[in-house]
PDB file of C-alpha atoms in Angstrom:
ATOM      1  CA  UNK A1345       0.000   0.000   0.000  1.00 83.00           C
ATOM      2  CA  UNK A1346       1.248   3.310  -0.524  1.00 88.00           C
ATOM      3  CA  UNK A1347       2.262   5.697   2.171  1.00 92.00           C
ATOM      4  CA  UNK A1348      -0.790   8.169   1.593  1.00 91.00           C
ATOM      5  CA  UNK A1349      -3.265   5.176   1.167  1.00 92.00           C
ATOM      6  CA  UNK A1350      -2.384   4.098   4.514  1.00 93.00           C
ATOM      7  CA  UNK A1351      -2.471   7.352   6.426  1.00 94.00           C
ATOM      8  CA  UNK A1352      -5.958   8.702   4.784  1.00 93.00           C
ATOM      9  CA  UNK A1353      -7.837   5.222   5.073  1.00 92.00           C
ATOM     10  CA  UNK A1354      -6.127   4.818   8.731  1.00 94.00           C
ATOM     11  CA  UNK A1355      -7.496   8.573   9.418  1.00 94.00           C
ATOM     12  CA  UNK A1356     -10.984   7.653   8.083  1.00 92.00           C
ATOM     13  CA  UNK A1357     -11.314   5.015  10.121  1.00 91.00           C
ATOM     14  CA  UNK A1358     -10.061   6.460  13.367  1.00 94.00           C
ATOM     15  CA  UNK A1359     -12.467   9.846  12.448  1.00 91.00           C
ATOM     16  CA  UNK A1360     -15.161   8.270  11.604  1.00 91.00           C
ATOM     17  CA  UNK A1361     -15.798   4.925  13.881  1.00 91.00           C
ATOM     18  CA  UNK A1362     -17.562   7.104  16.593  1.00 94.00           C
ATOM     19  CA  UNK A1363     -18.858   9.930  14.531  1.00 95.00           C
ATOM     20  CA  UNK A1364     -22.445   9.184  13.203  1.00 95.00           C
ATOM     21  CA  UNK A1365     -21.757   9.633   9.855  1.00 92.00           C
ATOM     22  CA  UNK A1366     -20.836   6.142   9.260  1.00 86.00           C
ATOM     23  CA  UNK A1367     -16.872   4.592   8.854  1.00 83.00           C
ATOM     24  CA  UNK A1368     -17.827   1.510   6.352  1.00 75.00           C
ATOM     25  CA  UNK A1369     -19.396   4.052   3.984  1.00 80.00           C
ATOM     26  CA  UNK A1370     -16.327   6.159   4.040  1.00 86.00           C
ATOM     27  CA  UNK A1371     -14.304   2.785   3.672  1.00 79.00           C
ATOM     28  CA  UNK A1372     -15.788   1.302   0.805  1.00 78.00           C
ATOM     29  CA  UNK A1373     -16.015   4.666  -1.298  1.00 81.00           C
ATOM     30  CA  UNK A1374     -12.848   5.543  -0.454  1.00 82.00           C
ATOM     31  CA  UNK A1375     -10.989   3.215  -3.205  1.00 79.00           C
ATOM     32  CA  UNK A1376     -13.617   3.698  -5.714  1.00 77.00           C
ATOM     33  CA  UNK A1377     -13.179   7.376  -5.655  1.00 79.00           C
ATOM     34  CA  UNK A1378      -9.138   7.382  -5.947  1.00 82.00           C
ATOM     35  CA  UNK A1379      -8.621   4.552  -7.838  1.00 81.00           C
ATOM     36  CA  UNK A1380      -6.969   2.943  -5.219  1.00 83.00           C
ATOM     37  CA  UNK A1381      -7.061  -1.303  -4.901  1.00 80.00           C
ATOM     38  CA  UNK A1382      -9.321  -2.323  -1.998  1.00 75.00           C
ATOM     39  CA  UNK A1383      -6.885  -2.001   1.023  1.00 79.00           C
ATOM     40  CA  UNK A1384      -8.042  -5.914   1.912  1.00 75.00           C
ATOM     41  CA  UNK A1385      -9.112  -7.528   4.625  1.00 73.00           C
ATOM     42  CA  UNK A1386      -5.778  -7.537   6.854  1.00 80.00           C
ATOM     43  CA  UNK A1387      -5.704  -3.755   6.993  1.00 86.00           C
ATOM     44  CA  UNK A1388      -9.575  -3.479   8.055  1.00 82.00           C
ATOM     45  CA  UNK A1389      -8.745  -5.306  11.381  1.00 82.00           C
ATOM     46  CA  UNK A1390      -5.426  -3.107  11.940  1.00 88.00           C
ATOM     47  CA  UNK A1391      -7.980   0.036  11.648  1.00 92.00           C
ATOM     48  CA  UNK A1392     -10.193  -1.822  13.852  1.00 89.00           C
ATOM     49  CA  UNK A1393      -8.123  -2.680  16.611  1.00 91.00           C
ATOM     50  CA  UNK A1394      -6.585   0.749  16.320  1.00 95.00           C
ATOM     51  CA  UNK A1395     -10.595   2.651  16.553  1.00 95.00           C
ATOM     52  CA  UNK A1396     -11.495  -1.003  19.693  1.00 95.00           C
ATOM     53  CA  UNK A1397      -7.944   0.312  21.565  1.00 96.00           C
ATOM     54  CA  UNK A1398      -9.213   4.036  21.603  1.00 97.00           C
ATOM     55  CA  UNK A1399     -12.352   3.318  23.247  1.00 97.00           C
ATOM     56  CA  UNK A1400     -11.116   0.771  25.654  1.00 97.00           C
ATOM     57  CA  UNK A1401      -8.445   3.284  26.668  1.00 98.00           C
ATOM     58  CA  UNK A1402     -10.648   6.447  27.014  1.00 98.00           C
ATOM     59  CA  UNK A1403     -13.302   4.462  28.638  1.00 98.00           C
ATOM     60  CA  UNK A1404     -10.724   2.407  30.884  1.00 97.00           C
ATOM     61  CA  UNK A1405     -11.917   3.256  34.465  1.00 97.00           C
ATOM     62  CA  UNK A1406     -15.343   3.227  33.577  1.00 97.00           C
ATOM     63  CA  UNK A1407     -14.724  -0.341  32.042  1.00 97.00           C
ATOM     64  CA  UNK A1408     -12.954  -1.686  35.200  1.00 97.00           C
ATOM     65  CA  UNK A1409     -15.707  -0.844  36.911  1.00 97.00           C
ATOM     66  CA  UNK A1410     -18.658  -2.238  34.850  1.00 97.00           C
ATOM     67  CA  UNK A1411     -16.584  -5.454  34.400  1.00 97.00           C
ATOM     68  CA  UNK A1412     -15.530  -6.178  38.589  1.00 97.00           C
ATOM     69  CA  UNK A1413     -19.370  -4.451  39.625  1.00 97.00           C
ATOM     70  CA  UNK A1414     -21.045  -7.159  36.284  1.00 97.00           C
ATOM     71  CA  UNK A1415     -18.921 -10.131  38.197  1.00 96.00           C
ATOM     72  CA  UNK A1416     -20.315  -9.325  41.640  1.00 96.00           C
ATOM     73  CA  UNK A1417     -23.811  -8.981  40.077  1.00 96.00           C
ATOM     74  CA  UNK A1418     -23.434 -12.412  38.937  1.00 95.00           C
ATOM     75  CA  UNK A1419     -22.261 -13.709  42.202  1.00 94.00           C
ATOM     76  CA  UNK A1420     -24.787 -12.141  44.243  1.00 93.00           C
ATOM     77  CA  UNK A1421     -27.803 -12.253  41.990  1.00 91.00           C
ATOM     78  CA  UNK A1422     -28.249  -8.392  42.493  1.00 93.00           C
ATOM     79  CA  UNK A1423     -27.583  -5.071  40.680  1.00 92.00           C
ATOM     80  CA  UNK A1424     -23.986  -3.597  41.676  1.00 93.00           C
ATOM     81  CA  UNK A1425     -22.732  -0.197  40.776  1.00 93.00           C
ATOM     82  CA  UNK A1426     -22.059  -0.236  37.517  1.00 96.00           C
ATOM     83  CA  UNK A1427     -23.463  -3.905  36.731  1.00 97.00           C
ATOM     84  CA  UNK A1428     -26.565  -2.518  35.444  1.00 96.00           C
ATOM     85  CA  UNK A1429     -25.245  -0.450  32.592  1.00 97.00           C
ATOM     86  CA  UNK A1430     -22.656  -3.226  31.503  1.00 97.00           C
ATOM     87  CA  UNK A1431     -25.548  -6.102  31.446  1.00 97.00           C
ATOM     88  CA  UNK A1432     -27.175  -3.419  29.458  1.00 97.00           C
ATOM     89  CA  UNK A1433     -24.125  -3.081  26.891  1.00 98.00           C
ATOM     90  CA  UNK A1434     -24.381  -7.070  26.629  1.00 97.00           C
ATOM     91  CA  UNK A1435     -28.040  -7.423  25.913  1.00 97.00           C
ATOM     92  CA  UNK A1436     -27.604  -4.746  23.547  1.00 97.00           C
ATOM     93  CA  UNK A1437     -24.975  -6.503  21.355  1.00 97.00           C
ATOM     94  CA  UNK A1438     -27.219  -9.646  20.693  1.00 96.00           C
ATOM     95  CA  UNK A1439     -29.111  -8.298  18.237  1.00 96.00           C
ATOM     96  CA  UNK A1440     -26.442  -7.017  15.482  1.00 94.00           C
ATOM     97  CA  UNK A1441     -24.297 -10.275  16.512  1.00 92.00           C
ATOM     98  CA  UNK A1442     -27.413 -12.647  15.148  1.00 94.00           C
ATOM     99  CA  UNK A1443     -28.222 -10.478  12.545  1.00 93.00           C
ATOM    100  CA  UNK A1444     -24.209 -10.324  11.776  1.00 88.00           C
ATOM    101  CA  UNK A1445     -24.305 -14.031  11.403  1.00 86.00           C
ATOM    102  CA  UNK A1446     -27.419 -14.865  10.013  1.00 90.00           C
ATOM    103  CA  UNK A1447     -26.995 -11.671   6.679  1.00 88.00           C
ATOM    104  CA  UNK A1448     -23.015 -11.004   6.641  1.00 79.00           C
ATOM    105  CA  UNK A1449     -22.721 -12.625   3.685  1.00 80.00           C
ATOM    106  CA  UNK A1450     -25.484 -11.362   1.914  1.00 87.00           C
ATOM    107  CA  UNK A1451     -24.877  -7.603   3.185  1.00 86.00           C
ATOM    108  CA  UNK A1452     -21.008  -8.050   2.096  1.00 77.00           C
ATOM    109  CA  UNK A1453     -22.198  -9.130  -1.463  1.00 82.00           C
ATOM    110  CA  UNK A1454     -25.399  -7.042  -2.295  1.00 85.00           C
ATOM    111  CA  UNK A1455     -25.499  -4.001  -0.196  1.00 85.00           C
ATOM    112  CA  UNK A1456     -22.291  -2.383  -0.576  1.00 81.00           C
ATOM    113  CA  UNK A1457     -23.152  -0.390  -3.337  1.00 88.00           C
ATOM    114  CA  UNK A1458     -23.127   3.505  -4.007  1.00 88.00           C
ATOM    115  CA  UNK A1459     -26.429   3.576  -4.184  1.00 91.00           C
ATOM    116  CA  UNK A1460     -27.576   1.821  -0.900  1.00 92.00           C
ATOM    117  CA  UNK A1461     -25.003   3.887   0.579  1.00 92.00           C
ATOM    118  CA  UNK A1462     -26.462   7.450  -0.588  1.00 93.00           C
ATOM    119  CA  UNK A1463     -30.145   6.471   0.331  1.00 95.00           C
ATOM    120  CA  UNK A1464     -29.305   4.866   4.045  1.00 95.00           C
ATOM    121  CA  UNK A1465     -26.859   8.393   4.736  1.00 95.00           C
ATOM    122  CA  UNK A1466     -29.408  10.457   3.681  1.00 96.00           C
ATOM    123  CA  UNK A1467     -32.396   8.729   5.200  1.00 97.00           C
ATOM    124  CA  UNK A1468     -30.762   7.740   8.440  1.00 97.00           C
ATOM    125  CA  UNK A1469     -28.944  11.135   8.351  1.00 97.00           C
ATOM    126  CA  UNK A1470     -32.687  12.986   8.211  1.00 97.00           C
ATOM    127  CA  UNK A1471     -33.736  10.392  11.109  1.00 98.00           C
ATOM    128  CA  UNK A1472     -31.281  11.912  13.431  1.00 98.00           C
ATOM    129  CA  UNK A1473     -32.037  15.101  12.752  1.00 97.00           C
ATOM    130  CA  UNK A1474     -35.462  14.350  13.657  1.00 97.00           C
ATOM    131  CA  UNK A1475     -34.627  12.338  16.788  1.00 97.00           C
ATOM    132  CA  UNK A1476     -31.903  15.322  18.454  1.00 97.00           C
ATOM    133  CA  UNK A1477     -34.994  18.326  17.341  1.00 96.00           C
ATOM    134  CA  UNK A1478     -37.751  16.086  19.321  1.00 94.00           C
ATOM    135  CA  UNK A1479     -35.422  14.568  22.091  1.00 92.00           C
ATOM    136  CA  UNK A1480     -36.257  14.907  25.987  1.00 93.00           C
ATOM    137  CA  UNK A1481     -32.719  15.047  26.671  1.00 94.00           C
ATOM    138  CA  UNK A1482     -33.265  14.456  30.406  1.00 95.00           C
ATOM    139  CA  UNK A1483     -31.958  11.123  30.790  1.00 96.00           C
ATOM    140  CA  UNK A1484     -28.752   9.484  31.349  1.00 96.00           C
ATOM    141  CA  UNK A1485     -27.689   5.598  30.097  1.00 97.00           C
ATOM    142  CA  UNK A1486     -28.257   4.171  33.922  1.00 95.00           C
ATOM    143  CA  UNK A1487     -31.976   4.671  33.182  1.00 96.00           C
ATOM    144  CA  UNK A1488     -32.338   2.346  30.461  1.00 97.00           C
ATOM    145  CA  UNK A1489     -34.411  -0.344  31.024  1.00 97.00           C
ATOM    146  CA  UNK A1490     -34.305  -3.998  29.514  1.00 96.00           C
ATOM    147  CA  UNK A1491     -36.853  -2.780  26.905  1.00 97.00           C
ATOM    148  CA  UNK A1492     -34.895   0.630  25.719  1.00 98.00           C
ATOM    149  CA  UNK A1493     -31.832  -1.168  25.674  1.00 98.00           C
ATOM    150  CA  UNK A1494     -32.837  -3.676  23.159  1.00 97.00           C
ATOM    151  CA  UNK A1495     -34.263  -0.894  21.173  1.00 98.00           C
ATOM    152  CA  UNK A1496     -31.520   0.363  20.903  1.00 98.00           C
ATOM    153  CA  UNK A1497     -29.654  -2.648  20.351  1.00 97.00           C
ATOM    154  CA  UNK A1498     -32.787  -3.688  17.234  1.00 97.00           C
ATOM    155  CA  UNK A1499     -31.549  -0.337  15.639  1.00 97.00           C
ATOM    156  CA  UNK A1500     -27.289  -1.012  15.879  1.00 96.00           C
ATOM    157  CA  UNK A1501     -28.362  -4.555  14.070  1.00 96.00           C
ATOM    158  CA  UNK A1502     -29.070  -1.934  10.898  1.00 95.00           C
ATOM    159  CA  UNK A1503     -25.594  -0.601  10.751  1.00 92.00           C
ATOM    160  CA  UNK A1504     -25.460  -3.454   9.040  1.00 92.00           C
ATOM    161  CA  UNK A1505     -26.479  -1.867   6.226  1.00 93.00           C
ATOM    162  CA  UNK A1506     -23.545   0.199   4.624  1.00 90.00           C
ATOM    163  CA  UNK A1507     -23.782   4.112   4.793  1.00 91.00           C
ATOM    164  CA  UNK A1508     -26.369   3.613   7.871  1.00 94.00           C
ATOM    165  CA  UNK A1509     -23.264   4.168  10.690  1.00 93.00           C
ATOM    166  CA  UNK A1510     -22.763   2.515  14.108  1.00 94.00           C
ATOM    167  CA  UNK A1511     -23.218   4.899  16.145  1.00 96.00           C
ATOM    168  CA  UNK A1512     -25.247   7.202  14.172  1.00 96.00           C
ATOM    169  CA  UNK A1513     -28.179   4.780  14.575  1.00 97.00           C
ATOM    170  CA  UNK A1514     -27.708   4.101  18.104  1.00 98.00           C
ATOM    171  CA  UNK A1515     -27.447   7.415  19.186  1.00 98.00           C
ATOM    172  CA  UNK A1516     -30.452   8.504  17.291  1.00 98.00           C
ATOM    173  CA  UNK A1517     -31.945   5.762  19.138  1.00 98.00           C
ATOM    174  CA  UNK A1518     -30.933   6.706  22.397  1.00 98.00           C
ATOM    175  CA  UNK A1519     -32.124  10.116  21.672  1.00 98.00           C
ATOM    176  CA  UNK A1520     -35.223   8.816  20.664  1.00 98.00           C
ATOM    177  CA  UNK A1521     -35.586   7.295  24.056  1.00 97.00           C
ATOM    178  CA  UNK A1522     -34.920  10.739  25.863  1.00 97.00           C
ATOM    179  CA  UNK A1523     -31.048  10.437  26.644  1.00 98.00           C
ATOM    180  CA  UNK A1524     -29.165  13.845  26.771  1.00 97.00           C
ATOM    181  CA  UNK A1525     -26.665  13.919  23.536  1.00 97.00           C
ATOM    182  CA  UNK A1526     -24.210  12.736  25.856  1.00 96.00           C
ATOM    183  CA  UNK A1527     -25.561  10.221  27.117  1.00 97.00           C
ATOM    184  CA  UNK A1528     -26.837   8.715  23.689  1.00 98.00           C
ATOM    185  CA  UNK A1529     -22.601   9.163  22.987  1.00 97.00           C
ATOM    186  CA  UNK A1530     -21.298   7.423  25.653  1.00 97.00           C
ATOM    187  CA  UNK A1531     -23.814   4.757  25.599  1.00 98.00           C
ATOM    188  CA  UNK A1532     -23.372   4.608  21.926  1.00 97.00           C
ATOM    189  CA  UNK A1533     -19.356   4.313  22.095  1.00 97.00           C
ATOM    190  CA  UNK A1534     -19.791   1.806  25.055  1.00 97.00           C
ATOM    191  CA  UNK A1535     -21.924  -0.772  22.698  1.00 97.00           C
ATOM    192  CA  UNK A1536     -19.124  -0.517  20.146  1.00 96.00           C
ATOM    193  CA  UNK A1537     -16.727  -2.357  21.972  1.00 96.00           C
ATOM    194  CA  UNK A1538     -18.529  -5.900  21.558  1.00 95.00           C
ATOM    195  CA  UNK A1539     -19.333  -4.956  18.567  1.00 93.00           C
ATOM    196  CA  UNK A1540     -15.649  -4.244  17.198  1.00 91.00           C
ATOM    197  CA  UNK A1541     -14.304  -7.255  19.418  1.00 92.00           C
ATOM    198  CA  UNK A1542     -17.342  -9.661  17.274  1.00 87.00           C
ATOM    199  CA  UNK A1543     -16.368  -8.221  13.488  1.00 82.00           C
ATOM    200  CA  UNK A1544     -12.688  -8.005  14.116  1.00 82.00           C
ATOM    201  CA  UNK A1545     -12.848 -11.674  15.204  1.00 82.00           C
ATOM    202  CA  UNK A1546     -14.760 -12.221  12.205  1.00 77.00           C
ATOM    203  CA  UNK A1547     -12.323 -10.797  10.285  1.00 77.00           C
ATOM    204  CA  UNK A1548      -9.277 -12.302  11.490  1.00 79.00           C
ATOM    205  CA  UNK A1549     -10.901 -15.843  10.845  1.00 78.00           C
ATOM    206  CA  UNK A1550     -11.288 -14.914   7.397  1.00 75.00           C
ATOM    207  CA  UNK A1551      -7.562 -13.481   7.352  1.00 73.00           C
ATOM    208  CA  UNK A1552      -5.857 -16.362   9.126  1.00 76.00           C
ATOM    209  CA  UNK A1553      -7.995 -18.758   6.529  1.00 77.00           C
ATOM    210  CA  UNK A1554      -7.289 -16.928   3.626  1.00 73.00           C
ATOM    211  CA  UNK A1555      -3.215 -17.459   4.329  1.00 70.00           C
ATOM    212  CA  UNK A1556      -2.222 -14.701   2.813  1.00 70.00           C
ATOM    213  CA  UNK A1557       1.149 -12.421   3.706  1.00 73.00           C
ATOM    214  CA  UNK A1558       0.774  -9.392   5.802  1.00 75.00           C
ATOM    215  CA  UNK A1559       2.048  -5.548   4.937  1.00 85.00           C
ATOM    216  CA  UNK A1560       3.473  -5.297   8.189  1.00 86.00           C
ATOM    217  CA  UNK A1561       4.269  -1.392   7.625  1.00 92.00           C
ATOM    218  CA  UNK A1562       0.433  -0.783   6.699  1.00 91.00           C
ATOM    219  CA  UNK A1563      -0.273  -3.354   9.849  1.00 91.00           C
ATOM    220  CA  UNK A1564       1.769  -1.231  12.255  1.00 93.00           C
ATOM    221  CA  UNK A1565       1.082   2.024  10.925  1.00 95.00           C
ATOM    222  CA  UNK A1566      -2.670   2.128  10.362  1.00 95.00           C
ATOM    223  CA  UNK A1567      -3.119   0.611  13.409  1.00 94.00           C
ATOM    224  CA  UNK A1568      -1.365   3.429  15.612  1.00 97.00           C
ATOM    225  CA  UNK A1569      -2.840   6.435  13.465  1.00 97.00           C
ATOM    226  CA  UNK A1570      -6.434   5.002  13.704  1.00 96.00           C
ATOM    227  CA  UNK A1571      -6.188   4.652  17.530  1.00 97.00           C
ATOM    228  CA  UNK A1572      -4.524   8.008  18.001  1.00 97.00           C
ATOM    229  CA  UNK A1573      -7.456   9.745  15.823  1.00 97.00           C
ATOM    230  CA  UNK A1574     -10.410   7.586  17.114  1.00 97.00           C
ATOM    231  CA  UNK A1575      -9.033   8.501  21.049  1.00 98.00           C
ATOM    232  CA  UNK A1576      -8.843  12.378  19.815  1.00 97.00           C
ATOM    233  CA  UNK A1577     -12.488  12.029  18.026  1.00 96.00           C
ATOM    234  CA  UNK A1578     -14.194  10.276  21.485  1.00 97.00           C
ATOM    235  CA  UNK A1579     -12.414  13.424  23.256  1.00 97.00           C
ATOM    236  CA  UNK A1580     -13.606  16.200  21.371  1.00 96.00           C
ATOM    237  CA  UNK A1581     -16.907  14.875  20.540  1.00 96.00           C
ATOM    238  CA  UNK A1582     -17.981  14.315  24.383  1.00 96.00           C
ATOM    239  CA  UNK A1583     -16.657  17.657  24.947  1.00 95.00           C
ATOM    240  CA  UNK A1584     -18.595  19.876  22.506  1.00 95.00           C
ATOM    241  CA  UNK A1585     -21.616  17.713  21.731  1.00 95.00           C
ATOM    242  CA  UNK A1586     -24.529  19.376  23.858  1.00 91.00           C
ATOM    243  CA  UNK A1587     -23.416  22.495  22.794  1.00 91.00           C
ATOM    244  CA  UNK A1588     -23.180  21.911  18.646  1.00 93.00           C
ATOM    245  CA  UNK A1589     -25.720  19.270  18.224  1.00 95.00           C
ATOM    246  CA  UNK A1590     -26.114  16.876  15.967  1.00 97.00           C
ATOM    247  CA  UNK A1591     -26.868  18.814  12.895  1.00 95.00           C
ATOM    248  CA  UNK A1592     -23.539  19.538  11.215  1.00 96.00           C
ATOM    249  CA  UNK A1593     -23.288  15.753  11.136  1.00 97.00           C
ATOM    250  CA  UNK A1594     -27.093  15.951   9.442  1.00 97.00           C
ATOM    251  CA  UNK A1595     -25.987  18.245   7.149  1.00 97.00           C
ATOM    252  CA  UNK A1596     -23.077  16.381   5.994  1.00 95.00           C
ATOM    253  CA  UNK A1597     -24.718  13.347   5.396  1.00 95.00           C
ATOM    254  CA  UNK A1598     -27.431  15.050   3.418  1.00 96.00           C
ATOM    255  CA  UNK A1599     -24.279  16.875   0.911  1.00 93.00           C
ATOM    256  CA  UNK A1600     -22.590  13.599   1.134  1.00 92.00           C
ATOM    257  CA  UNK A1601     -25.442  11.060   0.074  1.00 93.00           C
ATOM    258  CA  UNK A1602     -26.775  13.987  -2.889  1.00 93.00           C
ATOM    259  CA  UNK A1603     -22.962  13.859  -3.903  1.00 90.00           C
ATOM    260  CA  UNK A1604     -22.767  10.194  -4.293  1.00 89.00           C
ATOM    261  CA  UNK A1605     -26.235  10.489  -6.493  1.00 91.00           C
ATOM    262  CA  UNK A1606     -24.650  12.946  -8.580  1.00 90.00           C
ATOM    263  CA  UNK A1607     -20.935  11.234  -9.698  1.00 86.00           C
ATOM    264  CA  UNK A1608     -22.665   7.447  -9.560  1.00 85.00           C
ATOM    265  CA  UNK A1609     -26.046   7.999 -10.896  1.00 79.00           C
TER     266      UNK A1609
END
């Protein structure tokens, strides 16, 4: 791969994991609008473990927390500290990992078109609009109950769907339940890290199958600049979230998806 390939697809990834504007869209269009070859499938899980370190890293204490309160919950049979929100997390990972399993293969082959992704960032890009105008925003992610948390979980199993984005759809969902921006955000980045852990392993099944010969360089590289992005991304977006909104992402998914109609269609 050359140089500039790896730093601009290692940047995408890393910007765009936790934005809602969606990472797979920006992945796949990527090559067909430079010309470049399709980076392959070794590179995609360097970019992902880069964006999976980020989060574990920024949310570290938070995670130590969920994980030793989630393994008293389960000894004691009741709700400890921060056991709540990380059985939440859980339940709301089943979804996209059944739907991942039962339609990868279909979704791989038939939706990743230019088309499919214009009309799902421009229709899910309107949705969130909708959802941060109309949103409460007066709750928090310990409020969740069983119910919201697997509607929220029902709507991550559609970033399936190229162009739709990962977090986008969750944290319109969340909003859609009444959680500050925030909270949607954190909940939202917190659901991601199954979710990377389950494709990544995916991927590397494929990779370690498929025998073929590492670019170490692109490996290495990617890797560190996706991580070091993704951590800056989760920083800044936290920070200055209730006060922008969600619309500048709205808009840009509305230029973006009329963009892609233009130059494919």
């Amino acid at each position: 791969m050359l140089i500039e390939q790896i730093i601009i697809l290692a940047l995408i990834q890393g910007l765009t994991e936790f934005l809602p504007i969606s990472s797979s869209a920006h992945l796949i269009l990527a090559p067909l609008l430079s010309g470049w070859a399709d980076q392959g499938l070794a590179f995609d899980v360097a970019v992902h473990v880069g964006t999976l370190t980020a989060v574990v890293a920024y949310f570290r204490k938070q995670l130590s927390a969920m994980s030793r309160d989630w393994l008293g919950s389960v000894y004691t049979r009741t709700h400890i500290g921060e056991s709540r929100l990380a059985w939440a997390v859980l339940l709301g990972t089943i979804p996209v990992g059944l739907c991942g399993l039962l339609f990868h293969d279909f979704i791989a082959t038939q939706l990743r078109s230019p088309l499919v992704i214009a009309v799902t960032t421009i229709g899910f890009g309107v949705l969130l609009g909708w959802a941060d105008w109309q949103g409460r925003r007066t709750r928090n992610e310990h409020t969740l109950t069983a119910g919201n948390v697997l509607f929220v979980g029902l709507a991550q199993a559609l970033a399936l769907i190229p162009g739709t984005s990962r977090s986008g759809i969750t944290m319109t969902a969340g909003l859609m339940l009444g959680l500050t921006r925030d909270a949607a955000a954190r909940f939202s980045f917190l659901l991601s890290i199954p979710v990377i852990v389950l494709s990544g392993g995916l991927e590397t099944v494929k990779l370690v199958q498929a025998d073929i010969a590492p670019d170490w360089r692109a490996l290495v590289i990617g890797t560190a600049l996706s991580a070091l992005a993704a951590y800056l991304c989760i920083h800044l977006f936290l920070t200055f979230i209730n006060r922008m909104g969600m619309w500048p992402f709205v808009v840009y998914r509305l230029v973006l998806g009329i963009a892609l109609l233009i130059v494919f269609y």
